[in-house]
């Protein structure tokens, strides 16, 4: 469905309601299940921390969506990718070929290449701690108080600059929750899950909590060459928190977490002919590209036992000290360690064209200080400093015994890579919020950032007979730093107690880096790429009806995005990174919720976006270039559908014994999406819609809950991600969303 044929009734409904997400803060246990089902004459107020202090979502001049525990359940979200469809102009899916990474784009800006030498375009935070890798960021939602999605550059207040936006996960504070819950889930594809949370006081000034999850499924892609399955999960996660409040003016929270995941391969589907270059016979098609319906079967060249493992752990200490009634000092100290060993069959076939092992051993240390001021009236300010040092050594192997042949005989090929990236980021920031006359508020901020990167890389090639003479080792090291000043400015007007409007301008910055695929001497001499910058101008309106039964938020934005870091596929084994493009991105977003009755809620989100390149300097598009490919174009920005929309209806039926029976359903729509920078036709997903339904029963007192649901009710087959390495065997691999899947869960609150 094109942007010109968007259903008129959905667009009209969005505009009429000012559509806003159905949001509510998570409640204290054991009343956790009351938030959605209880009779209410008005919608709950929503508090967010988008500007590092608690504020009503309707008072913040930022495009932000927030979800409490109940809303995440009604979205049927097991991990952060479950937010797909629930936030306008957000693309969030499992990363390509990986069981443990996430690909996030907000308003057309993200990280188009999964390699660790690229920085994320969208910042991921857990309890205000920045996670610097997309590996390990596919968070399971097992002890979450609230999730906030901030759209637009975050360059003033947040730990690390980001050009696209930020996703903040806040876990429960044991000082605020007393009690616990145990939940068991079973479902299709061998789904078996168990989650628990327990929290309590250890004394008058100390509280502790422990949360855990065991998540298993058998996988939804069958092994066409054997009896096993791919795309499965086996995850164990634990988080312990200790909160200490000896006085009314001091609070501290120590958090320790660990996650272990072991999974089989994550397999996709080859969408283009897989080709071998035979030095005597020419180009040979090893496997025709697939089309039409997929039976969710795949074959691999990897032997049994070659899968994907992750070990992710960390600790953080957050301390707050009320120096005076006006001044608050805050410290956030954190350490994280990530280890992955992932075999990835990039060509998704029984042939060895683009098979790799990627092993990371990452660690990061960060420290943030904040000094906050609030005069209790018309002036608030935040001053801060941030430091992070990250080290990412990795070892990689690339296997391609089927890429070349001689008169039908395979030529064995192995590439090994040892590299080490160290990033040191230092920043200072300040932000002020001043109501200079009644109902008019000016907010201004500025951030200075310096990022330094040191990179060492060695790659060796090992050819089999008779081409051993081609074996070589290429090595280089590099050191560079970049600085940036990123200001923000907003002006907001409270038209009444229920209506607020704002104008804002924000600048974002993502530092430069080095090409982690520099495989030739020429590549090493041109390995460095420059930073990206974006300016976003936004106008917004937030409203709440006088009777509290309607909430709505609308925003219109224009972004000027410069020096887009594009990884392209040039020749066999060469993948340059170009600061190739300038983008013009504009769009409109609506979010809203309406309380139609005592227990009936209608909600929806709608986003329209027009993302296009002002220019894309790509030498491969020159017809005189020896590797000119007429199938390459840059007419579309990847992961930037023109329309994203969702509408949801929920209804509760009070039972005579005091319990509650509830039903809900939603439809999420996404316009045509391109899954590669080069706009390969095979890696484009036409517009589609996904339907979900659920039912829930709560016992009197809300001690027990039984929930059942189905996602992707119509069993829609749709692509979510793509691997594009066309210069290597014509690899163009697509990854797909979950098929229809059902589940039943039982929960006990105490």
XYZ file of C-alpha atoms in Angstrom:
750
model
C 0.000 0.000 0.000
C 1.518 3.326 -1.039
C 1.383 6.515 0.957
C -1.322 7.807 -1.347
C -3.620 4.862 -0.621
C -3.399 4.857 3.180
C -6.867 3.965 4.508
C -8.710 7.267 4.985
C -10.629 6.148 8.046
C -7.439 5.320 9.955
C -5.815 8.619 8.998
C -8.986 10.537 9.940
C -9.198 8.756 13.266
C -5.547 9.560 13.992
C -5.958 13.250 13.227
C -9.233 13.515 15.129
C -7.892 11.908 18.281
C -4.337 13.259 18.178
C -3.497 9.640 18.811
C -1.322 8.802 21.835
C -0.120 5.478 23.178
C -2.114 3.817 25.947
C 0.245 4.441 28.794
C 0.262 3.992 32.546
C 2.907 3.740 35.178
C 3.603 0.323 36.603
C 1.898 -0.218 39.944
C 3.360 -1.636 43.115
C 3.075 -5.365 43.593
C 0.851 -7.181 44.414
C -1.499 -4.784 42.626
C 0.479 -5.021 39.382
C -2.465 -6.426 37.457
C -4.955 -3.732 38.460
C -3.627 -0.983 36.202
C -5.353 -2.183 33.047
C -8.552 -3.856 34.219
C -9.808 -1.621 37.007
C -12.827 0.623 36.407
C -11.701 4.161 35.678
C -13.393 7.385 34.758
C -10.180 8.839 33.344
C -6.849 7.703 31.945
C -3.843 7.426 34.202
C -1.294 10.237 34.239
C 2.055 9.324 32.695
C 5.409 10.282 34.163
C 8.620 10.082 32.140
C 12.273 10.922 32.755
C 13.097 12.047 29.217
C 14.988 15.073 30.616
C 16.603 13.213 33.546
C 13.918 14.245 36.027
C 10.355 13.059 36.572
C 7.833 15.052 34.547
C 4.385 14.547 33.090
C 4.644 13.305 29.517
C 2.337 16.170 28.484
C 4.776 18.775 29.871
C 7.906 17.562 28.051
C 8.796 19.276 24.731
C 10.097 15.964 23.387
C 8.483 13.325 21.181
C 8.435 10.408 23.636
C 6.389 7.219 24.008
C 6.253 5.333 27.304
C 5.075 1.858 28.273
C 4.555 0.403 31.736
C 4.520 -3.277 32.611
C 0.850 -3.758 31.719
C 1.177 -2.035 28.354
C 4.168 -4.220 27.434
C 2.093 -7.310 28.237
C -0.784 -6.078 26.107
C 1.701 -5.490 23.278
C 2.661 -9.159 23.797
C 6.286 -8.007 23.898
C 8.833 -10.493 25.241
C 11.861 -8.370 24.360
C 12.466 -4.845 23.092
C 11.705 -5.873 19.501
C 8.090 -6.205 20.662
C 7.882 -2.402 20.448
C 7.768 -2.770 16.656
C 4.548 -1.160 15.493
C 3.789 0.556 18.806
C 5.851 3.729 18.233
C 5.503 5.975 15.167
C 8.457 5.869 12.762
C 10.303 3.255 14.832
C 11.947 0.189 13.255
C 13.204 -2.258 15.887
C 13.894 -5.892 14.970
C 16.280 -8.706 15.775
C 19.618 -8.028 14.108
C 20.616 -9.799 10.909
C 21.808 -13.354 11.394
C 22.163 -12.894 15.152
C 20.202 -14.270 18.088
C 21.420 -11.569 20.453
C 21.563 -8.234 18.611
C 18.979 -5.604 17.763
C 18.635 -3.316 14.756
C 17.009 0.026 15.652
C 16.092 2.943 13.399
C 14.129 5.981 14.556
C 12.935 8.467 11.952
C 15.195 6.922 9.317
C 18.395 7.030 11.407
C 20.157 3.985 12.859
C 23.097 1.643 12.315
C 22.912 0.109 8.821
C 25.877 -2.233 9.378
C 26.121 -4.631 12.317
C 29.927 -4.612 12.531
C 31.318 -3.541 15.897
C 33.380 -0.716 14.384
C 30.143 1.209 13.777
C 28.410 3.058 16.595
C 24.656 2.744 17.120
C 22.505 5.560 15.796
C 19.986 4.988 18.594
C 21.211 4.926 22.195
C 20.118 2.013 24.397
C 20.005 2.585 28.166
C 19.151 0.414 31.152
C 18.755 2.349 34.396
C 20.587 5.271 32.761
C 23.589 3.098 31.784
C 24.506 3.303 28.094
C 24.978 0.024 26.180
C 27.505 0.696 23.440
C 26.938 -2.413 21.264
C 23.858 -3.662 19.438
C 25.058 -7.153 20.425
C 23.474 -8.015 23.753
C 20.868 -5.247 23.359
C 17.916 -7.522 22.512
C 16.779 -7.133 26.110
C 14.283 -9.558 27.601
C 11.554 -7.652 29.449
C 11.360 -9.525 32.739
C 11.638 -6.891 35.509
C 10.798 -3.671 33.707
C 9.045 -0.764 35.356
C 8.866 1.405 32.240
C 10.230 1.735 28.706
C 10.599 5.155 27.083
C 11.307 5.759 23.404
C 12.665 9.247 22.652
C 12.529 10.253 19.010
C 15.034 12.680 17.535
C 18.671 13.512 18.354
C 19.733 13.116 21.986
C 22.821 15.270 22.255
C 22.350 17.327 25.413
C 21.378 15.192 28.392
C 22.146 11.578 27.581
C 25.312 9.653 28.354
C 26.381 9.223 24.722
C 25.446 11.315 21.727
C 22.991 9.680 19.358
C 21.597 10.921 16.080
C 18.363 8.946 15.907
C 17.012 8.837 19.446
C 17.175 6.796 22.626
C 15.405 3.831 24.212
C 15.404 3.864 28.021
C 14.572 0.823 30.107
C 13.966 1.387 33.818
C 13.919 -1.644 36.093
C 12.021 -1.779 39.354
C 13.458 -0.093 42.432
C 13.190 -2.392 45.483
C 12.394 0.610 47.700
C 9.186 1.122 45.708
C 8.013 -2.496 45.332
C 7.163 -4.929 48.084
C 6.170 -8.453 47.161
C 6.740 -10.430 44.043
C 5.396 -12.506 41.192
C 6.003 -15.850 39.499
C 4.961 -16.471 35.886
C 5.071 -19.572 33.691
C 4.424 -19.527 29.937
C 4.013 -22.245 27.319
C 3.313 -21.842 23.641
C 3.933 -22.811 20.044
C 7.355 -23.698 18.604
C 8.244 -25.311 21.932
C 8.051 -22.039 23.854
C 8.748 -22.526 27.562
C 9.374 -19.575 29.837
C 9.588 -18.866 33.522
C 9.945 -15.455 35.160
C 10.029 -14.295 38.744
C 10.463 -11.127 40.770
C 10.725 -10.736 44.522
C 11.401 -7.578 46.511
C 11.367 -6.697 50.183
C 12.796 -4.652 53.026
C 15.909 -6.001 54.722
C 15.734 -3.280 57.358
C 14.417 0.201 57.858
C 16.906 1.657 55.391
C 17.704 -1.262 53.071
C 15.651 -3.114 50.452
C 16.620 -5.762 47.931
C 15.148 -7.452 44.894
C 15.939 -10.418 42.701
C 14.516 -11.026 39.244
C 15.120 -13.840 36.813
C 13.970 -15.373 33.571
C 14.480 -18.699 31.786
C 13.442 -18.459 28.145
C 13.391 -21.385 25.719
C 11.934 -22.141 22.319
C 12.742 -24.826 19.775
C 13.040 -22.510 16.797
C 10.739 -21.721 13.896
C 13.078 -22.478 10.955
C 13.557 -26.166 10.140
C 16.863 -27.656 9.052
C 16.257 -28.814 5.494
C 19.394 -30.931 5.653
C 18.686 -32.611 8.983
C 16.248 -33.001 11.858
C 17.183 -29.927 13.855
C 15.864 -26.377 13.953
C 17.308 -22.895 13.666
C 16.294 -19.508 15.097
C 15.697 -20.887 18.578
C 16.503 -19.508 22.019
C 17.923 -20.711 25.328
C 18.432 -17.768 27.672
C 18.892 -17.385 31.409
C 18.935 -13.891 32.923
C 19.255 -12.667 36.514
C 19.280 -9.218 38.066
C 19.811 -8.378 41.719
C 19.387 -4.900 43.223
C 20.212 -3.526 46.645
C 18.785 -0.136 47.588
C 20.004 1.875 50.560
C 18.407 5.027 51.999
C 19.927 5.835 55.388
C 18.553 9.391 55.438
C 15.915 11.427 53.657
C 18.664 13.132 51.649
C 20.732 10.176 50.395
C 19.802 7.191 48.215
C 21.960 4.532 46.563
C 21.165 1.513 44.399
C 23.588 -1.255 43.480
C 22.533 -3.412 40.528
C 24.210 -6.597 39.277
C 22.981 -8.565 36.270
C 24.021 -11.448 34.078
C 22.622 -13.053 30.932
C 23.611 -16.312 29.249
C 22.270 -17.289 25.859
C 23.002 -20.375 23.765
C 21.247 -20.720 20.434
C 21.526 -22.520 17.145
C 22.216 -20.602 13.945
C 19.914 -17.739 13.014
C 19.030 -18.538 9.421
C 17.593 -16.423 6.665
C 16.622 -17.062 3.061
C 18.762 -16.492 -0.089
C 16.755 -14.112 -2.266
C 19.138 -13.848 -5.244
C 21.100 -16.393 -7.283
C 24.152 -17.572 -5.356
C 27.083 -17.552 -7.744
C 30.465 -19.211 -7.974
C 33.270 -17.874 -10.121
C 34.914 -20.766 -11.950
C 38.240 -19.637 -13.389
C 37.802 -22.038 -16.312
C 34.027 -22.158 -16.829
C 32.952 -18.657 -15.830
C 30.103 -17.796 -13.497
C 28.140 -20.783 -12.193
C 24.793 -20.482 -10.371
C 25.036 -22.705 -7.310
C 21.549 -22.002 -6.034
C 18.749 -19.986 -7.667
C 17.299 -17.156 -5.665
C 14.101 -18.019 -3.829
C 10.777 -16.256 -4.236
C 7.143 -16.705 -3.277
C 6.059 -18.288 -0.012
C 8.798 -19.660 2.217
C 8.347 -23.001 3.951
C 10.703 -21.815 6.700
C 13.336 -24.382 5.848
C 17.021 -23.645 5.432
C 20.273 -25.503 4.942
C 23.718 -24.578 6.175
C 27.302 -25.519 5.460
C 28.127 -25.424 9.165
C 28.359 -28.709 10.970
C 26.114 -29.504 13.914
C 26.974 -27.657 17.111
C 28.059 -24.445 15.410
C 25.706 -21.927 16.945
C 25.667 -18.627 18.753
C 26.492 -17.957 22.388
C 26.468 -14.835 24.537
C 27.620 -13.997 28.034
C 26.634 -10.497 29.134
C 27.039 -9.150 32.642
C 27.555 -5.923 34.499
C 27.195 -3.869 37.634
C 26.170 -0.302 38.320
C 25.993 1.963 41.336
C 23.642 4.931 41.297
C 23.808 7.470 44.141
C 21.704 10.569 44.795
C 22.350 13.223 47.423
C 20.007 16.098 48.178
C 22.576 18.757 48.970
C 19.842 21.280 49.758
C 16.163 21.753 48.901
C 17.280 23.165 45.531
C 20.338 21.082 44.631
C 20.657 17.354 43.865
C 23.916 15.563 43.078
C 23.815 12.242 41.216
C 26.513 9.723 40.309
C 26.138 6.725 37.973
C 29.081 4.299 37.848
C 28.953 1.202 35.650
C 30.996 -1.663 34.268
C 29.835 -4.094 31.588
C 31.369 -7.143 29.900
C 30.114 -8.853 26.746
C 31.417 -12.079 25.215
C 29.933 -13.556 22.048
C 30.877 -16.464 19.806
C 28.580 -16.406 16.808
C 28.678 -18.514 13.680
C 26.687 -16.733 10.963
C 25.745 -18.322 7.643
C 25.486 -15.084 5.697
C 24.545 -16.762 2.391
C 21.927 -18.938 4.209
C 22.675 -22.033 2.152
C 24.490 -25.347 2.144
C 27.307 -23.623 0.224
C 30.311 -21.941 1.773
C 30.249 -18.462 0.258
C 29.877 -16.077 3.164
C 30.128 -18.068 6.365
C 31.764 -16.370 9.316
C 32.675 -16.702 12.960
C 32.510 -13.460 14.938
C 33.871 -13.580 18.484
C 33.779 -10.431 20.621
C 35.214 -9.830 24.078
C 33.951 -6.339 24.866
C 34.082 -4.387 28.092
C 33.142 -0.834 28.995
C 33.500 1.438 32.003
C 31.446 4.576 32.412
C 31.005 7.350 34.939
C 28.440 10.110 34.889
C 27.967 13.008 37.306
C 24.929 15.237 37.391
C 24.189 18.346 39.401
C 20.520 19.275 39.242
C 18.907 22.525 40.366
C 15.219 23.258 40.954
C 14.090 26.487 42.580
C 10.667 24.972 43.158
C 9.071 27.415 40.788
C 10.145 28.526 37.337
C 13.773 27.408 36.907
C 15.351 23.965 36.609
C 18.847 23.134 35.413
C 21.111 20.120 34.947
C 24.903 20.207 34.726
C 26.860 17.057 34.013
C 29.996 15.257 32.914
C 30.329 11.853 31.256
C 33.211 9.443 30.686
C 33.233 6.065 28.946
C 36.073 3.806 27.902
C 35.264 0.805 25.772
C 37.554 -1.960 24.555
C 36.355 -4.332 21.802
C 38.886 -6.960 20.768
C 37.487 -9.477 18.302
C 38.520 -12.542 16.370
C 36.804 -13.438 13.092
C 37.043 -16.120 10.468
C 35.470 -16.073 7.003
C 35.004 -19.319 5.066
C 34.464 -19.313 1.280
C 35.488 -22.651 -0.216
C 32.658 -22.428 -2.771
C 33.281 -18.863 -3.908
C 35.927 -19.827 -6.493
C 36.518 -22.989 -8.474
C 38.813 -24.306 -11.190
C 37.141 -26.511 -13.771
C 34.567 -27.599 -11.216
C 37.044 -28.151 -8.396
C 36.556 -26.001 -5.281
C 39.329 -23.615 -4.245
C 39.577 -23.496 -0.485
C 39.706 -20.060 1.120
C 39.955 -18.837 4.702
C 40.342 -15.310 6.032
C 41.262 -14.653 9.665
C 40.929 -11.289 11.387
C 42.286 -10.036 14.684
C 41.307 -6.515 15.625
C 41.035 -4.328 18.681
C 39.047 -1.096 19.012
C 39.390 1.200 22.010
C 37.034 4.153 22.343
C 37.346 6.903 24.924
C 34.422 9.305 25.119
C 34.416 12.424 27.299
C 31.582 14.933 27.485
C 30.296 17.882 29.492
C 26.750 19.162 29.251
C 24.324 21.708 30.670
C 20.590 22.149 30.280
C 18.221 24.815 31.599
C 14.434 25.022 31.765
C 13.052 28.529 32.516
C 9.429 29.657 32.691
C 10.263 33.285 31.933
C 6.647 34.440 32.015
C 3.558 32.481 33.089
C 2.699 29.696 30.556
C 5.850 30.330 28.461
C 8.935 28.139 29.011
C 12.315 28.310 27.337
C 14.664 25.319 27.474
C 18.243 25.391 26.208
C 21.137 23.000 26.429
C 24.587 22.381 25.054
C 26.975 19.457 25.089
C 30.649 19.216 24.260
C 31.912 15.763 23.246
C 35.320 14.351 22.410
C 35.564 10.801 21.102
C 38.909 9.149 20.532
C 39.284 5.814 18.768
C 42.365 3.616 18.548
C 42.169 0.689 16.172
C 44.482 -2.198 15.298
C 43.629 -4.745 12.644
C 45.418 -7.700 11.068
C 43.879 -9.912 8.409
C 45.421 -12.955 6.725
C 44.220 -14.982 3.738
C 44.855 -18.696 3.240
C 44.248 -20.066 -0.250
C 44.382 -23.727 -1.108
C 46.359 -25.290 -3.964
C 47.336 -24.139 -6.478
C 46.999 -20.521 -5.333
C 49.013 -20.461 -2.113
C 51.141 -17.705 -3.615
C 48.183 -15.361 -3.171
C 48.276 -15.705 0.610
C 49.002 -12.423 2.330
C 48.702 -10.545 5.607
C 47.501 -6.961 5.710
C 47.775 -4.953 8.917
C 47.310 -1.388 10.034
C 46.716 0.689 13.124
C 45.055 4.064 13.407
C 44.287 6.713 15.994
C 41.903 9.642 15.593
C 39.610 11.843 17.622
C 36.599 13.984 16.896
C 34.951 16.760 18.871
C 31.472 18.196 18.523
C 29.207 20.763 20.119
C 25.548 19.751 20.076
C 23.035 22.355 21.248
C 19.317 22.049 21.858
C 16.624 24.703 22.150
C 12.879 24.573 22.753
C 10.069 27.000 23.411
C 6.802 25.764 24.835
C 3.461 27.383 25.579
C 0.817 26.091 27.991
C -2.402 27.136 26.296
C -4.400 25.726 29.202
C -4.044 23.099 31.911
C -4.831 20.483 29.271
C -3.038 21.738 26.130
C 0.659 22.444 25.494
C 2.528 23.252 22.290
C 6.244 23.476 21.585
C 8.920 24.233 18.995
C 12.381 22.688 19.271
C 15.717 22.343 17.502
C 18.272 19.649 18.369
C 21.623 18.636 16.956
C 22.949 15.085 17.075
C 26.435 13.676 16.478
C 27.843 10.196 15.861
C 31.622 9.978 15.799
C 33.711 8.751 12.925
C 35.629 5.508 12.917
C 37.584 2.943 10.943
C 36.494 0.365 8.425
C 36.456 -3.029 10.129
C 36.540 -4.711 6.705
C 39.735 -3.102 5.372
C 41.108 -6.190 3.625
C 43.547 -4.664 1.141
C 46.399 -2.195 1.400
C 44.292 0.372 -0.439
C 41.452 -0.173 2.034
C 43.768 0.393 4.985
C 44.938 3.684 3.482
C 41.304 4.833 3.241
C 39.910 3.135 6.341
C 38.931 6.236 8.289
C 35.442 7.673 7.902
C 34.057 10.935 9.284
C 31.306 11.662 11.813
C 27.613 12.009 11.068
C 25.589 15.073 12.086
C 21.892 15.784 12.136
C 19.782 18.848 12.891
C 16.126 18.189 13.691
C 13.461 20.867 13.933
C 10.191 19.854 15.518
C 6.764 21.294 16.337
C 4.476 19.461 18.717
C 1.123 19.612 20.446
C 0.102 17.620 23.527
C -3.436 17.607 24.893
C -5.623 15.959 27.496
C -9.379 16.422 27.723
C -10.847 18.158 30.772
C -12.572 14.953 31.912
C -9.350 12.959 31.515
C -10.843 10.490 29.037
C -8.818 11.539 25.990
C -5.088 12.030 25.546
C -3.301 12.965 22.354
C 0.099 14.030 21.100
C 1.166 15.161 17.656
C 4.552 16.160 16.247
C 5.901 17.301 12.906
C 9.639 17.213 12.230
C 12.272 18.000 9.619
C 15.791 16.558 9.828
C 18.925 17.588 7.943
C 21.202 14.527 8.113
C 24.794 14.931 6.875
C 27.683 12.563 6.056
C 25.754 9.293 6.364
C 28.233 6.444 6.980
C 27.395 3.935 4.243
C 29.085 0.562 3.942
C 28.936 -0.550 0.312
C 29.905 -3.742 -1.497
C 32.535 -2.915 -4.124
C 34.598 -5.860 -5.351
C 35.246 -9.331 -4.013
C 36.552 -8.843 -0.494
C 36.378 -5.035 -0.489
C 33.698 -3.132 1.419
C 34.511 0.576 1.672
C 32.733 2.922 4.086
C 31.687 6.183 2.466
C 30.477 9.422 4.030
C 28.356 9.317 0.965
C 25.091 10.982 1.612
C 23.068 13.891 2.837
C 19.460 13.130 3.716
C 16.331 15.195 3.996
C 13.844 13.557 6.379
C 10.468 14.957 7.307
C 7.424 13.472 8.918
C 4.341 13.693 11.094
C 3.472 11.571 14.136
C 0.293 11.057 16.156
C -0.313 9.067 19.326
C -3.553 8.878 21.269
C -5.796 6.975 23.620
C -9.501 7.299 24.403
C -11.426 5.877 27.356
C -14.677 4.866 25.634
C -16.306 3.331 28.680
C -15.508 2.305 32.212
C -13.341 -0.571 30.969
C -12.968 0.037 27.214
C -9.915 1.724 25.697
C -9.179 2.604 22.073
C -5.639 3.600 21.227
C -3.436 4.077 18.231
C -0.272 5.426 16.701
C 0.349 6.828 13.248
C 3.572 7.945 11.607
C 4.236 9.324 8.140
C 7.781 9.906 6.961
C 9.403 11.042 3.743
C 13.109 10.148 3.858
C 15.185 10.852 0.763
C 18.768 11.500 -0.231
C 19.713 15.021 -1.230
C 22.839 13.412 -2.636
C 24.600 10.038 -2.531
C 28.169 10.144 -3.838
C 28.760 6.572 -4.969
C 31.557 5.875 -7.455
C 29.962 2.508 -8.275
C 27.113 4.278 -10.087
C 29.468 5.644 -12.739
C 28.916 3.557 -15.926
C 32.666 3.773 -16.627
C 33.460 2.037 -13.316
C 34.559 -1.578 -14.045
C 32.234 -2.924 -11.360
C 29.232 -0.854 -12.435
C 26.017 -2.582 -11.337
C 22.761 -1.319 -12.878
C 20.809 -2.992 -10.075
C 22.167 -0.543 -7.507
C 20.290 2.663 -6.760
C 19.690 5.008 -3.858
C 16.119 5.989 -4.486
C 15.011 4.827 -1.023
C 16.433 5.183 2.488
C 16.671 1.768 4.213
C 14.428 0.888 7.176
C 12.306 3.993 6.589
C 8.767 3.040 5.525
C 6.527 5.939 4.615
C 3.676 4.803 6.888
C 3.669 3.096 10.287
C 0.360 2.709 12.079
C -1.328 0.713 14.811
C -4.802 0.642 16.277
C -5.756 -1.329 19.394
C -8.970 -1.975 21.308
C -9.206 -3.390 24.819
C -12.311 -4.220 26.839
C -12.719 -5.476 30.398
C -15.717 -7.319 31.874
C -16.020 -7.082 35.694
C -17.063 -10.409 37.183
C -19.571 -10.768 39.994
C -16.955 -12.231 42.340
C -14.681 -9.196 41.966
C -12.435 -10.625 39.288
C -11.982 -9.327 35.754
C -12.130 -10.809 32.275
C -10.404 -8.809 29.554
C -9.955 -9.010 25.794
C -7.798 -7.052 23.415
C -6.555 -6.927 19.870
C -4.477 -4.771 17.601
C -3.522 -4.325 13.960
C -0.110 -2.881 13.071
C 0.617 -1.651 9.543
C 3.983 -0.913 7.940
C 4.607 0.532 4.477
C 7.101 -0.806 1.959
C 10.543 -1.109 3.524
C 13.950 -1.414 1.881
C 16.396 -3.606 3.798
C 19.711 -2.620 2.191
C 21.589 0.595 1.450
C 21.883 -0.443 -2.202
C 18.111 -0.847 -2.644
C 18.300 -4.386 -3.943
C 14.844 -5.396 -5.143
C 15.188 -8.820 -3.555
C 15.657 -7.145 -0.166
C 12.507 -5.054 -0.105
C 9.382 -5.834 1.857
C 6.008 -4.731 0.513
C 3.491 -3.122 2.849
C 1.899 -5.529 5.307
C -0.194 -5.696 8.476
C 0.178 -7.932 11.540
C -2.751 -8.828 13.816
C -2.606 -9.789 17.494
C -5.288 -10.946 19.950
C -5.220 -11.723 23.670
C -7.490 -12.560 26.568
C -6.795 -12.292 30.289
C -8.510 -13.380 33.502
C -7.703 -11.863 36.885
C -8.865 -13.384 40.143
C -10.535 -11.336 42.890
C -7.741 -9.387 44.569
C -5.586 -9.866 41.432
C -3.479 -12.582 43.030
C -3.809 -14.874 40.024
C -3.765 -14.096 36.340
C -4.185 -16.329 33.299
C -3.345 -14.793 29.934
C -3.550 -16.298 26.454
C -2.749 -14.702 23.146
C -1.722 -15.098 19.555
C 0.641 -12.954 17.529
C 0.658 -12.708 13.754
C -2.847 -14.201 13.680
C -2.995 -14.325 9.882
C 0.437 -16.005 9.647
C 1.800 -13.185 7.498
C 5.172 -13.882 5.907
C 7.271 -10.718 6.031
C 10.944 -9.735 5.976
C 12.487 -7.735 8.800
C 16.211 -7.627 7.974
C 18.685 -8.233 5.172
C 22.327 -9.133 4.511
C 23.695 -7.557 1.324
C 27.154 -8.570 0.122
C 26.402 -8.753 -3.599
C 30.073 -8.607 -4.592
C 30.638 -11.928 -2.771
C 28.717 -14.653 -4.556
C 25.775 -12.247 -5.056
C 24.721 -12.717 -1.411
C 21.351 -11.137 -0.665
C 19.809 -12.795 2.372
C 16.488 -11.931 4.013
C 15.414 -12.605 7.596
C 11.767 -12.998 8.525
C 9.459 -12.119 11.385
C 7.830 -14.731 13.589
C 5.090 -16.888 12.064
C 1.752 -17.208 13.815
C 2.440 -18.143 17.415
C 0.257 -18.624 20.479
C 0.949 -18.824 24.190
C -0.703 -19.323 27.581
C 0.755 -17.895 30.782
C -0.148 -18.244 34.449
C 1.000 -15.658 36.971
C 0.796 -15.473 40.747
C 1.330 -12.155 42.546
C 2.226 -12.060 46.225
